[in-house]
PDB file of C-alpha atoms and ligand atoms in Angstrom:
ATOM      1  CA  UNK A1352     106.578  84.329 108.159  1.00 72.00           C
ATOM      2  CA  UNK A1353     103.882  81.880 106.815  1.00 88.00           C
ATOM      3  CA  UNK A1354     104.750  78.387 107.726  1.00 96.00           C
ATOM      4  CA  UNK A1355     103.932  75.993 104.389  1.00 98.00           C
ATOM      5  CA  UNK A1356     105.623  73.171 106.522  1.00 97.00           C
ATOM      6  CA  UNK A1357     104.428  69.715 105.438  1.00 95.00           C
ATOM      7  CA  UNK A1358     103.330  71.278 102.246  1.00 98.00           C
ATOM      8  CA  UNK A1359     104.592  70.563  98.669  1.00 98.00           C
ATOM      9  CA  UNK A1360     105.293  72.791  95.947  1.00 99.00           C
ATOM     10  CA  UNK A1361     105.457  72.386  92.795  1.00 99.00           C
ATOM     11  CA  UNK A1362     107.250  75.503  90.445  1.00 98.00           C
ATOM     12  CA  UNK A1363     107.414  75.517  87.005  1.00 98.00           C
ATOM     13  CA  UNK A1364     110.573  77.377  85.271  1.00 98.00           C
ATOM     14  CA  UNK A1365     112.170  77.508  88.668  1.00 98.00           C
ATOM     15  CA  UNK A1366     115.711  77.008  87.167  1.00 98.00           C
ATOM     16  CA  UNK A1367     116.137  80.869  86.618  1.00 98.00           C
ATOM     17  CA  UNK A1368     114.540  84.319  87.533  1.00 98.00           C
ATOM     18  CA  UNK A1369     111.007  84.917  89.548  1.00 98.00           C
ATOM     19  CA  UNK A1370     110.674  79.985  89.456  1.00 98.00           C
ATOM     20  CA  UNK A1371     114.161  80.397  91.493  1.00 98.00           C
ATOM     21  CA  UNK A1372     113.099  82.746  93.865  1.00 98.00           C
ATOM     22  CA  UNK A1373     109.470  81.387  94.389  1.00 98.00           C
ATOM     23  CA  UNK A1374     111.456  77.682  94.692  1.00 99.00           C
ATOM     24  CA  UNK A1375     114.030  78.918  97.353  1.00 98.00           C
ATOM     25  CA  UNK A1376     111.309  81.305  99.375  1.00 98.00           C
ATOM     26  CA  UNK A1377     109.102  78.621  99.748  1.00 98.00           C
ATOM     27  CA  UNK A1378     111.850  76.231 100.846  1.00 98.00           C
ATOM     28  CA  UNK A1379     112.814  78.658 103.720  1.00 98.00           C
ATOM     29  CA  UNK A1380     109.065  78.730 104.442  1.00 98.00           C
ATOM     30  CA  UNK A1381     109.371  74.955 105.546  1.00 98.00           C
ATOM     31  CA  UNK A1382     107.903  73.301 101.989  1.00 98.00           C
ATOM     32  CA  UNK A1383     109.051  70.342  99.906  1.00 98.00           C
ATOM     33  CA  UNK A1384     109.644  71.793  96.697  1.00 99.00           C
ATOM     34  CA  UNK A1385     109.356  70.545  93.309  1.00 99.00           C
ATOM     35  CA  UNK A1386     111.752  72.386  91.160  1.00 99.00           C
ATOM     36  CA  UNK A1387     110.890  71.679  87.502  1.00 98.00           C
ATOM     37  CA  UNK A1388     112.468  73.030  84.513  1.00 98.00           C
ATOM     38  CA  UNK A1389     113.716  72.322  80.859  1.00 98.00           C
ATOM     39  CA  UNK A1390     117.499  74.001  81.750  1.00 98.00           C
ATOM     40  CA  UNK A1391     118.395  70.820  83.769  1.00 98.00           C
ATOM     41  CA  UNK A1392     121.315  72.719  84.714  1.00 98.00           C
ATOM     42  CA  UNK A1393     119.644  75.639  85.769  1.00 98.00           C
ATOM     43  CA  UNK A1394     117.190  73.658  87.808  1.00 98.00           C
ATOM     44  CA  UNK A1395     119.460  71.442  89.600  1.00 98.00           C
ATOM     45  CA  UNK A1396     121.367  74.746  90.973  1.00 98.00           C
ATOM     46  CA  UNK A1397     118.053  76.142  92.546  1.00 98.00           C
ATOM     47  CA  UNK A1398     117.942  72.173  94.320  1.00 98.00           C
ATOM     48  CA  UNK A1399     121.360  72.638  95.599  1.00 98.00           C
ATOM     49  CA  UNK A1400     120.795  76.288  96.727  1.00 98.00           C
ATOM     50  CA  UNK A1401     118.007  75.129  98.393  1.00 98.00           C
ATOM     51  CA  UNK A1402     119.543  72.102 100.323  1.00 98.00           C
ATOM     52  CA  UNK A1403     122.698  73.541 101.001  1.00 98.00           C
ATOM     53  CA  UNK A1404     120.692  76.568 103.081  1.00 98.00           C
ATOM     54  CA  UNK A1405     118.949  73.275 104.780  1.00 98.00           C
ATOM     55  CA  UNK A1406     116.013  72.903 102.297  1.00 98.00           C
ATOM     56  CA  UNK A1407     113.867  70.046 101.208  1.00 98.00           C
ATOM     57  CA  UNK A1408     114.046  70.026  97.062  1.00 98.00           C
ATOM     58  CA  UNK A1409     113.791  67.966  93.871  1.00 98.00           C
ATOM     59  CA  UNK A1410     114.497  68.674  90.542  1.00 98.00           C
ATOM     60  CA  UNK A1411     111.875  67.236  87.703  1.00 98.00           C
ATOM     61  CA  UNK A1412     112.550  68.163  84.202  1.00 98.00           C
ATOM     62  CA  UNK A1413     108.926  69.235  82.447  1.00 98.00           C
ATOM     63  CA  UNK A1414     108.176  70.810  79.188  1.00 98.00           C
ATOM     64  CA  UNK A1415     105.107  72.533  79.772  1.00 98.00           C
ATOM     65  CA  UNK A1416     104.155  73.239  76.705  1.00 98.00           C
ATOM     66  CA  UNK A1417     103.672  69.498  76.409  1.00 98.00           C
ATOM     67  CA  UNK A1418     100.535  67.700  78.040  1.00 98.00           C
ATOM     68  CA  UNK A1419     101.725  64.317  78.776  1.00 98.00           C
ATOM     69  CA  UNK A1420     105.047  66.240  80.742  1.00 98.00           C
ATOM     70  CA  UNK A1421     102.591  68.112  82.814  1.00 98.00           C
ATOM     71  CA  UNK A1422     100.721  65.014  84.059  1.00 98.00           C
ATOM     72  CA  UNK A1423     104.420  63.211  84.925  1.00 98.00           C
ATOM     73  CA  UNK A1424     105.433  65.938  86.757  1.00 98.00           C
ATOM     74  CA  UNK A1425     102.643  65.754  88.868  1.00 98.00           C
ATOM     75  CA  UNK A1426     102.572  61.815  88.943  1.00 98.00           C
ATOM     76  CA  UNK A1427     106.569  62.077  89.744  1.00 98.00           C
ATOM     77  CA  UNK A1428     105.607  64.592  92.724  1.00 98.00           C
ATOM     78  CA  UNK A1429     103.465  62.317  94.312  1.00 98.00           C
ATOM     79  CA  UNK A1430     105.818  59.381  94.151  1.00 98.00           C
ATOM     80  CA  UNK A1431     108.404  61.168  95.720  1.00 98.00           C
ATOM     81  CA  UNK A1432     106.704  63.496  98.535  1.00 98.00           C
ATOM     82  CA  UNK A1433     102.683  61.895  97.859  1.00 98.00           C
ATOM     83  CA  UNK A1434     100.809  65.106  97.862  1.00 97.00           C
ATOM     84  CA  UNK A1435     100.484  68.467  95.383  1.00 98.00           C
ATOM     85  CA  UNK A1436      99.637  71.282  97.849  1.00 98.00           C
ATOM     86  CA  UNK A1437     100.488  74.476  95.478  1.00 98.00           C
ATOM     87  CA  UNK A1438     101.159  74.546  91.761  1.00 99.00           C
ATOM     88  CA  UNK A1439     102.823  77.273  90.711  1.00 99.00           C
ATOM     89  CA  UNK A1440     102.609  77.880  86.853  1.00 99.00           C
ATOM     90  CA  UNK A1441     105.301  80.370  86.233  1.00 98.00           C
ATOM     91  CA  UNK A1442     107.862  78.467  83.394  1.00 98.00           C
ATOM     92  CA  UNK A1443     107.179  81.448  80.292  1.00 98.00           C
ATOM     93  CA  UNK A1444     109.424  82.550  77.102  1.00 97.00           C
ATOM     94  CA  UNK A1445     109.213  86.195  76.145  1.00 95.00           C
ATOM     95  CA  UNK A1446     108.992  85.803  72.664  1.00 95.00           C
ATOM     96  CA  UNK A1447     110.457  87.897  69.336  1.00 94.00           C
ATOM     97  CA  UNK A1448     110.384  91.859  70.239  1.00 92.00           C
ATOM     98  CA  UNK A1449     108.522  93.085  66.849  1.00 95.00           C
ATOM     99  CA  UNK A1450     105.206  94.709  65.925  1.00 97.00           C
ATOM    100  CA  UNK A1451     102.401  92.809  65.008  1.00 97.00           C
ATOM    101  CA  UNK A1452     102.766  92.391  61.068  1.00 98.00           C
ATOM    102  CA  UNK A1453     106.410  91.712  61.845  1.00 98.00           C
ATOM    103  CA  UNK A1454     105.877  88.512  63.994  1.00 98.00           C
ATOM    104  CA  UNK A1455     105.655  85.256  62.174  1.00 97.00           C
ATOM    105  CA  UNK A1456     103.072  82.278  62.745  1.00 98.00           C
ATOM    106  CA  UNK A1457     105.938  79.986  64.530  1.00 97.00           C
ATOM    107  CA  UNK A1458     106.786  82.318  66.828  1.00 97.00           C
ATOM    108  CA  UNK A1459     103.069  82.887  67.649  1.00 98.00           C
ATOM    109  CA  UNK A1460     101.966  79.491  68.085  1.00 98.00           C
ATOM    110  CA  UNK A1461     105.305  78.528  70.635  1.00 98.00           C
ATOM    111  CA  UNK A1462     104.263  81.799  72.653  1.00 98.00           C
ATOM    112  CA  UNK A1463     101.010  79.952  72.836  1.00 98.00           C
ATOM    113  CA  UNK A1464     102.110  76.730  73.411  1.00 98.00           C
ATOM    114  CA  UNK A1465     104.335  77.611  76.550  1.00 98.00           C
ATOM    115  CA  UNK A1466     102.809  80.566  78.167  1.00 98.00           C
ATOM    116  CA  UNK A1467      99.089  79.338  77.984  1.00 98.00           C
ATOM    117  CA  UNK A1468      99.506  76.179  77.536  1.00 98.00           C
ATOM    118  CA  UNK A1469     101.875  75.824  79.926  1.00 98.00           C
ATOM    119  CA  UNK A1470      99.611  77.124  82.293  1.00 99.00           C
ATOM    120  CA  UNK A1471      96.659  74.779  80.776  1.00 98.00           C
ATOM    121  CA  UNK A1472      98.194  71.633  80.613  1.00 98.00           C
ATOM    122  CA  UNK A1473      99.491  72.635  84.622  1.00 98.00           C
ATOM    123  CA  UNK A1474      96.329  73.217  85.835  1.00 98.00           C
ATOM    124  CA  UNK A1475      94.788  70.216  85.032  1.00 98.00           C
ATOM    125  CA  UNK A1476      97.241  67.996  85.756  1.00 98.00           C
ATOM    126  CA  UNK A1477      97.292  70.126  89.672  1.00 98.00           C
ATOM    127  CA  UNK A1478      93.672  70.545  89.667  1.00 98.00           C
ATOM    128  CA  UNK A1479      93.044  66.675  89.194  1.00 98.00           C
ATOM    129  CA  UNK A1480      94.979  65.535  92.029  1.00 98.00           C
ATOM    130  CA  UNK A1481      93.867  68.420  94.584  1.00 98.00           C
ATOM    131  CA  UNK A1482      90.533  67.361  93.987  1.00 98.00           C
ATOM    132  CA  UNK A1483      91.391  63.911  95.417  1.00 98.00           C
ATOM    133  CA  UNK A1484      92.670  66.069  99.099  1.00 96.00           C
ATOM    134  CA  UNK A1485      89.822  67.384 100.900  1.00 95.00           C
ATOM    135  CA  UNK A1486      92.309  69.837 101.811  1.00 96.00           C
ATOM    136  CA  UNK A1487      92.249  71.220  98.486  1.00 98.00           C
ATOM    137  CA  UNK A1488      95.191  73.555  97.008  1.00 98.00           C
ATOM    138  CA  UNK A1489      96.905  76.779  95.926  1.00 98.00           C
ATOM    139  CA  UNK A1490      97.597  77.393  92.438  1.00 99.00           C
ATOM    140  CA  UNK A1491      99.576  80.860  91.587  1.00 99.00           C
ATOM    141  CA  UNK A1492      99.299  81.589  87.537  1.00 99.00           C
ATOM    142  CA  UNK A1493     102.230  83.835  86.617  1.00 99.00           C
ATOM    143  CA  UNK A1494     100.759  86.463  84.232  1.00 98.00           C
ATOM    144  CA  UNK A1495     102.147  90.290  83.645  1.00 98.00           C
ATOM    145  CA  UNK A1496     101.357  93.769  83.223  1.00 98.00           C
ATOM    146  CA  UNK A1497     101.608  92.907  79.613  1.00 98.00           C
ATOM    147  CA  UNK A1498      98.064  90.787  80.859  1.00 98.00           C
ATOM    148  CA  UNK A1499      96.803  93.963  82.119  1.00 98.00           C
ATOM    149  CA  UNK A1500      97.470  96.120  79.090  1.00 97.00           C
ATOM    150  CA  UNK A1501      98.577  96.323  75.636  1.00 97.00           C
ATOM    151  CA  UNK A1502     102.587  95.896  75.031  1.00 96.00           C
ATOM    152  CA  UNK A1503     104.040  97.408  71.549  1.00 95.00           C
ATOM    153  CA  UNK A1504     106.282  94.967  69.914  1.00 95.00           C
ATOM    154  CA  UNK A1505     105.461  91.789  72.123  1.00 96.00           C
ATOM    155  CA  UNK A1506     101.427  91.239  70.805  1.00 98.00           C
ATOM    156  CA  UNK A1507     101.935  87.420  70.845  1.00 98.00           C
ATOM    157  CA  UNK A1508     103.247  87.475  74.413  1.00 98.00           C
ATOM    158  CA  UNK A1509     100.767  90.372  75.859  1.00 98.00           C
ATOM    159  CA  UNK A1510      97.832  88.178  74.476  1.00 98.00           C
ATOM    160  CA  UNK A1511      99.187  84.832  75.917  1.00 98.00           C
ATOM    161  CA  UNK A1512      99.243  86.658  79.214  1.00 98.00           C
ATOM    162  CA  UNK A1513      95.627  87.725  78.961  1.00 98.00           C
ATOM    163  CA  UNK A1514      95.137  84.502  78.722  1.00 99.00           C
ATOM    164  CA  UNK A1515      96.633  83.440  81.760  1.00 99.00           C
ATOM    165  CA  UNK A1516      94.118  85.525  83.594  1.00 99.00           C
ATOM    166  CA  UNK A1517      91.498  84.408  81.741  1.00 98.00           C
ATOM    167  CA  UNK A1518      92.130  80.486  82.712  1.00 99.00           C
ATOM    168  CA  UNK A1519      92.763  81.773  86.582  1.00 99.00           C
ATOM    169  CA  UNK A1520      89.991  83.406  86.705  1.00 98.00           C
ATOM    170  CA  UNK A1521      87.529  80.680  85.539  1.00 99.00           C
ATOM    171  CA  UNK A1522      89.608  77.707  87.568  1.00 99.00           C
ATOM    172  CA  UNK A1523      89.078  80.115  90.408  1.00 99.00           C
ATOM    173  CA  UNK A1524      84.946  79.560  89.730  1.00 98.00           C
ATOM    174  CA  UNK A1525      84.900  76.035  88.738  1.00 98.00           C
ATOM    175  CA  UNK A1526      86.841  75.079  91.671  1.00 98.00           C
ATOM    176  CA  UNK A1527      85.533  77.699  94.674  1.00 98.00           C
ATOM    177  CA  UNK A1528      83.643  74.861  95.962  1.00 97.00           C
ATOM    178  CA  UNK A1529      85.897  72.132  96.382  1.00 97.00           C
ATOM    179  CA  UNK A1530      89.148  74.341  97.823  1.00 98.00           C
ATOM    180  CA  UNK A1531      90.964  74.806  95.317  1.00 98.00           C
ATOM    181  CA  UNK A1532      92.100  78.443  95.324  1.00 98.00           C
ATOM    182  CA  UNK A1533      93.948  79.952  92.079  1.00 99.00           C
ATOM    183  CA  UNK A1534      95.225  83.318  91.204  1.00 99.00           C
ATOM    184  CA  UNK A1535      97.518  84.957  89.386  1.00 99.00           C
ATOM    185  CA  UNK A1536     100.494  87.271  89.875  1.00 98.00           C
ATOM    186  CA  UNK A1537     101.083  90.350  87.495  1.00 98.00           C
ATOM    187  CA  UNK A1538     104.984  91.928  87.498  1.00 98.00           C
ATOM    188  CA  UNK A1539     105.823  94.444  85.631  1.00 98.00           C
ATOM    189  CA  UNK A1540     109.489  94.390  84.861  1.00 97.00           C
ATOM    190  CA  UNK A1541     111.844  92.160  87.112  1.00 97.00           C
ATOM    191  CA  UNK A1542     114.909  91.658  86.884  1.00 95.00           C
ATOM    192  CA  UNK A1543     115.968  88.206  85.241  1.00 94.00           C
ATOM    193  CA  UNK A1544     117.399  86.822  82.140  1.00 93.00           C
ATOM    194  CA  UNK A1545     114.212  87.029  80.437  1.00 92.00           C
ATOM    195  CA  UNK A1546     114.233  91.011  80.910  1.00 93.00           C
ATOM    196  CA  UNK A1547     117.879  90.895  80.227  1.00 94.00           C
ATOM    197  CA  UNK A1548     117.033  89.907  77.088  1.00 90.00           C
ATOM    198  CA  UNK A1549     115.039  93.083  76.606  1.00 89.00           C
ATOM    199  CA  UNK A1550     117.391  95.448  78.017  1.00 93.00           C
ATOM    200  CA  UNK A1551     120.151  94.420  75.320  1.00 91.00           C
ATOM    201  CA  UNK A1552     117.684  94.858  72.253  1.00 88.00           C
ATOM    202  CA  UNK A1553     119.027  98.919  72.241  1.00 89.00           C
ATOM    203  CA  UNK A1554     121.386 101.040  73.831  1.00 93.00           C
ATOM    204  CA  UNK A1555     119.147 103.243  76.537  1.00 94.00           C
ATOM    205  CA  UNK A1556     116.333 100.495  76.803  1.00 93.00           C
ATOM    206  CA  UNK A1557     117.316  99.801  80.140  1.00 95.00           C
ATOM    207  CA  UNK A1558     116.279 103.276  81.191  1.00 96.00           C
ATOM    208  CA  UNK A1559     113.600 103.714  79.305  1.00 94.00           C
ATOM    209  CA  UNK A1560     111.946 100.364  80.789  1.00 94.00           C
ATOM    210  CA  UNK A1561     112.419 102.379  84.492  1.00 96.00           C
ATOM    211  CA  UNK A1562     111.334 105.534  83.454  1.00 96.00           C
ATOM    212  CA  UNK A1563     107.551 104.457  83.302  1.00 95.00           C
ATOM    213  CA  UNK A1564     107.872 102.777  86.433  1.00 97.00           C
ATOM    214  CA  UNK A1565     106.903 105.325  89.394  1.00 97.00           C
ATOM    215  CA  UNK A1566     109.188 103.621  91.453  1.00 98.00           C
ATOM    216  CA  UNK A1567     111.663 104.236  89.293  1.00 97.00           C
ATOM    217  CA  UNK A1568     113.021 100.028  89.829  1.00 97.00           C
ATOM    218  CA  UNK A1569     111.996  96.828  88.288  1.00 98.00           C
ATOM    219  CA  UNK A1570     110.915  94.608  90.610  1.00 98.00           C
ATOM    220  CA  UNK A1571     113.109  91.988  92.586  1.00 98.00           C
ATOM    221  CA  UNK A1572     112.201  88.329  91.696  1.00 98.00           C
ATOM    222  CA  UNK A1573     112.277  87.824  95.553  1.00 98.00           C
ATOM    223  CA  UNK A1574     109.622  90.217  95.952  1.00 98.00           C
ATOM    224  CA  UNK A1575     107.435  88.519  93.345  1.00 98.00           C
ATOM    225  CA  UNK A1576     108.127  85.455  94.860  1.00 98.00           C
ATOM    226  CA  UNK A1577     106.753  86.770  98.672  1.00 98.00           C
ATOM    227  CA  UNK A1578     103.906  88.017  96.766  1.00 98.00           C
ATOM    228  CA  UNK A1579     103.231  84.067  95.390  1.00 98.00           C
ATOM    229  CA  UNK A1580     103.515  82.925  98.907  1.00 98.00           C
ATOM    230  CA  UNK A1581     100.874  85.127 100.324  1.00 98.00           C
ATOM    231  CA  UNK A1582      98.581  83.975  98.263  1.00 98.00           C
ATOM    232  CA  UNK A1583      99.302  80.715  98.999  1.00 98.00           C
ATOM    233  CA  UNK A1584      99.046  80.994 102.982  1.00 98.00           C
ATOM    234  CA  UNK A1585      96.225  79.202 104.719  1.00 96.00           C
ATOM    235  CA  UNK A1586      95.713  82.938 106.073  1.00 96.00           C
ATOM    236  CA  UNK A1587      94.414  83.887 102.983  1.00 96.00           C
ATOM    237  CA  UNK A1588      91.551  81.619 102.451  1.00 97.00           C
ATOM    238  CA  UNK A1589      88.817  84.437 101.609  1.00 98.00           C
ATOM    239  CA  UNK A1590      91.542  85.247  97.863  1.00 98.00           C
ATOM    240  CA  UNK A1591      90.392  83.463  94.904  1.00 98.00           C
ATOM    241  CA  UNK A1592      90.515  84.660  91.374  1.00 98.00           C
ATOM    242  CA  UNK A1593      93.014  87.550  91.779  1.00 98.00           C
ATOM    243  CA  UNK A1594      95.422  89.087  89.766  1.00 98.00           C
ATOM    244  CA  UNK A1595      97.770  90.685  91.794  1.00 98.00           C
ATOM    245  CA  UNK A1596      99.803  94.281  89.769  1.00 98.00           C
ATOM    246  CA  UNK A1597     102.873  93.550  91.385  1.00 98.00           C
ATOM    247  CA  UNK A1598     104.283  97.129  88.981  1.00 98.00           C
ATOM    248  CA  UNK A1599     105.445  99.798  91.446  1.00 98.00           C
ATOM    249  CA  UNK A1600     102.249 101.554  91.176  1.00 98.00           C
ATOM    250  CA  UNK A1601     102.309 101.636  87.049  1.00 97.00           C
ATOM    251  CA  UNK A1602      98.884 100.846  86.812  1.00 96.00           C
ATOM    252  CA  UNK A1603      97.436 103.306  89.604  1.00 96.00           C
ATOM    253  CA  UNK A1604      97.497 106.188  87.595  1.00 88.00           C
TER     254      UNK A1604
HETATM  255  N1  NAD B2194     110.967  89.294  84.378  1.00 92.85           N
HETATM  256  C1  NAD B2194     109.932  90.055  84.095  1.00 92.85           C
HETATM  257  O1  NAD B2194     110.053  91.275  83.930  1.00 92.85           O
HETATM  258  C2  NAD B2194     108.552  89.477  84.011  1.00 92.85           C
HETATM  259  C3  NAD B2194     107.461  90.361  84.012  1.00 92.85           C
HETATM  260  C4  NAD B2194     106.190  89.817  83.920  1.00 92.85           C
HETATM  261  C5  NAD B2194     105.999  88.464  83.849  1.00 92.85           C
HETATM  262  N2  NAD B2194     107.084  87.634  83.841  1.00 92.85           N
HETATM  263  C6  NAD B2194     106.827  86.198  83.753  1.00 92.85           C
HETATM  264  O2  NAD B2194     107.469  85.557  84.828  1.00 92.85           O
HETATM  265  C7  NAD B2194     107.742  84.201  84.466  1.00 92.85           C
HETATM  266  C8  NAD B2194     109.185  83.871  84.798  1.00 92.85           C
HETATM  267  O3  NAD B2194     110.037  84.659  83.989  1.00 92.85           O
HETATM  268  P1  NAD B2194     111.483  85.191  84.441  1.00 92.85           P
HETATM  269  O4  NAD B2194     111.457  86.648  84.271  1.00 92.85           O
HETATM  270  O5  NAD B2194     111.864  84.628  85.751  1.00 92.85           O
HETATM  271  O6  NAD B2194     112.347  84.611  83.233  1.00 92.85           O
HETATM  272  P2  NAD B2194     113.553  83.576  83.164  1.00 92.85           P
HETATM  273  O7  NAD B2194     113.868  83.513  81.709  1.00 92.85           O
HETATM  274  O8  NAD B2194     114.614  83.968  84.118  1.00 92.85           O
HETATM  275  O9  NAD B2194     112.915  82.201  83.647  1.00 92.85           O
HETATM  276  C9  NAD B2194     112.018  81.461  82.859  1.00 92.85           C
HETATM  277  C10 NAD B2194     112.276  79.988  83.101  1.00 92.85           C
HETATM  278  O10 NAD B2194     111.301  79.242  82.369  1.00 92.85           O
HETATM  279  C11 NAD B2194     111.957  78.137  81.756  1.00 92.85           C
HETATM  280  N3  NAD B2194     111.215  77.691  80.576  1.00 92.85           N
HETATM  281  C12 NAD B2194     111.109  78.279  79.363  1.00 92.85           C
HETATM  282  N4  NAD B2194     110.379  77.523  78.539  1.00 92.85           N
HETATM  283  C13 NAD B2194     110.010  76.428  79.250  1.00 92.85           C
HETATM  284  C14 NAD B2194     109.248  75.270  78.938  1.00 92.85           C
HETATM  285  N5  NAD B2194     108.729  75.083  77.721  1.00 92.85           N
HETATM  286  N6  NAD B2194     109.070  74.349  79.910  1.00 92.85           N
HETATM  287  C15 NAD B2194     109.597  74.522  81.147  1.00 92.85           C
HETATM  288  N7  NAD B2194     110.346  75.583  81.486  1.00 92.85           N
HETATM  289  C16 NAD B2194     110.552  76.520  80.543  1.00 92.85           C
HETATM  290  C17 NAD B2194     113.334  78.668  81.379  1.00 92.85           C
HETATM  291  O11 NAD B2194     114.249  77.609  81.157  1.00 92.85           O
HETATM  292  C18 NAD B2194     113.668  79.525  82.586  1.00 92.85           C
HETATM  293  O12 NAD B2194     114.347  78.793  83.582  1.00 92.85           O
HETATM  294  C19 NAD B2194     107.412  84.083  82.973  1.00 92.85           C
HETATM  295  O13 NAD B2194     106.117  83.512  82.819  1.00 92.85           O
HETATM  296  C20 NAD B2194     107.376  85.528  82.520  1.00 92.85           C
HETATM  297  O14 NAD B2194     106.576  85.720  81.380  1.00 92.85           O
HETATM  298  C21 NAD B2194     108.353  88.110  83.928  1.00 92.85           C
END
């Protein structure tokens, strides 16, 4: 296993789901983590998972869809471990399940708000201090297959994941140069409360979600979470501007 000893990470919506299992994965892997959140309950239970197994963690709460929280969290990070090595920007809502002319404008413009500018407002806040290290950073963007492709009844949320790749792929240029490495992750369904959520919208949508899966599975939010790690390894250095189908071959055929 990569060693990100004498690293810190920082992991937005890690009090539930894929955050958790990123937060606790990278904790084995010898990190600091940051484990930031708005479900202070949720958040502190990934910090006590962590220590208890022998981990180094800290909850700090964040809103990302505000600017000024993004900054703080990054601010509050360095006060309490002094360095941002990886910024993972993975806190996301799923939004209303409805076709496009059924959505409304609020429910549009929070999608927006949290899932890109979430990952905006994290960015810069990450990207500002790493380019005070010469050593750079790591920043994982969580996107989806929904970024990939078109996804009936969740237009808001598929476009705010385009978007995701769209800001990881242009941080990944404007920073090349100074070693800042970003890219972003793409699962198709895993298994969380955010799917959950899907799954109880109709009777049979469970099976219908695995059907067009050629695995047959959603994905395990550990395995999304080894998938953020490799990308993060000093190993990988040559990886910049990625987004990584992490879909049980979905989008191979
Ligand atoms: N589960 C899936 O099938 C799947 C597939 C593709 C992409 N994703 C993406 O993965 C990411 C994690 O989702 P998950 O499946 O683990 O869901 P989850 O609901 O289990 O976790 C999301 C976390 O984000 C937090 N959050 C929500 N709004 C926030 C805000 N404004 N500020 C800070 N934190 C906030 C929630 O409190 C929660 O702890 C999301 O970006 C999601 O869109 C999930």
């Amino acid at each position: 296993m990569t060693s990100f000893q004498n690293q810190v990470a920082v992991i937005t919506g890690a009090g539930s789901g894929i955050g958790r299992a990123t937060a606790i994965a990278f904790a084995q892997a010898g990190a600091n983590v940051v484990v930031s959140d708005i479900n202070d309950a949720g958040g502190q239970a990934t910090v006590d998972q962590i220590k208890q197994a022998g981990g180094e963690a800290t909850y700090i709460r964040c809103d990302v869809g505000n600017p000024a929280d993004n900054q703080a969290l990054i601010n509050q990070t360095i006060a309490v471990y002094g360095r941002v090595d990886i910024g993972v920007n993975n806190a996301g809502i799923g939004g209303t399940f409805a076709r496009m002319a059924d959505q409304t404008e609020d429910d549009f413009n929070q999608m927006m708000a949290i899932n890109v500018g979430g990952v905006f407002y994290g960015m810069q806040a990450q990207i500002r201090h790493m380019l005070t290290q010469p050593e750079g950073g790591k920043i994982v963007n969580i996107s989806s297959i929904a970024g990939i492709r078109g996804m009936p009844m969740g237009g808001p949320y598929s476009a705010s994941k385009h978007a995701v790749i769209g800001l990881t792929k242009t941080a990944a240029l404007e920073y090349v140069r100074q070693n800042i490495r970003v890219n972003a992750v793409c699962p198709v369904y895993t298994h969380s409360a955010m799917v959950q959520g899907l799954i109880d919208t109709a009777p049979g949508m469970e099976e219908k979600m695995r059907r067009i899966i050629p695995m047959g599975r959603f994905g395990q939010p550990e395995e999304i979470a080894q998938t953020i790690l490799w990308l993060c390894a000093n190993e990988n250095a040559f990886c910049t501007g990625q987004a990584i189908q992490m879909d049980g071959g979905l989008t191979a055929g």
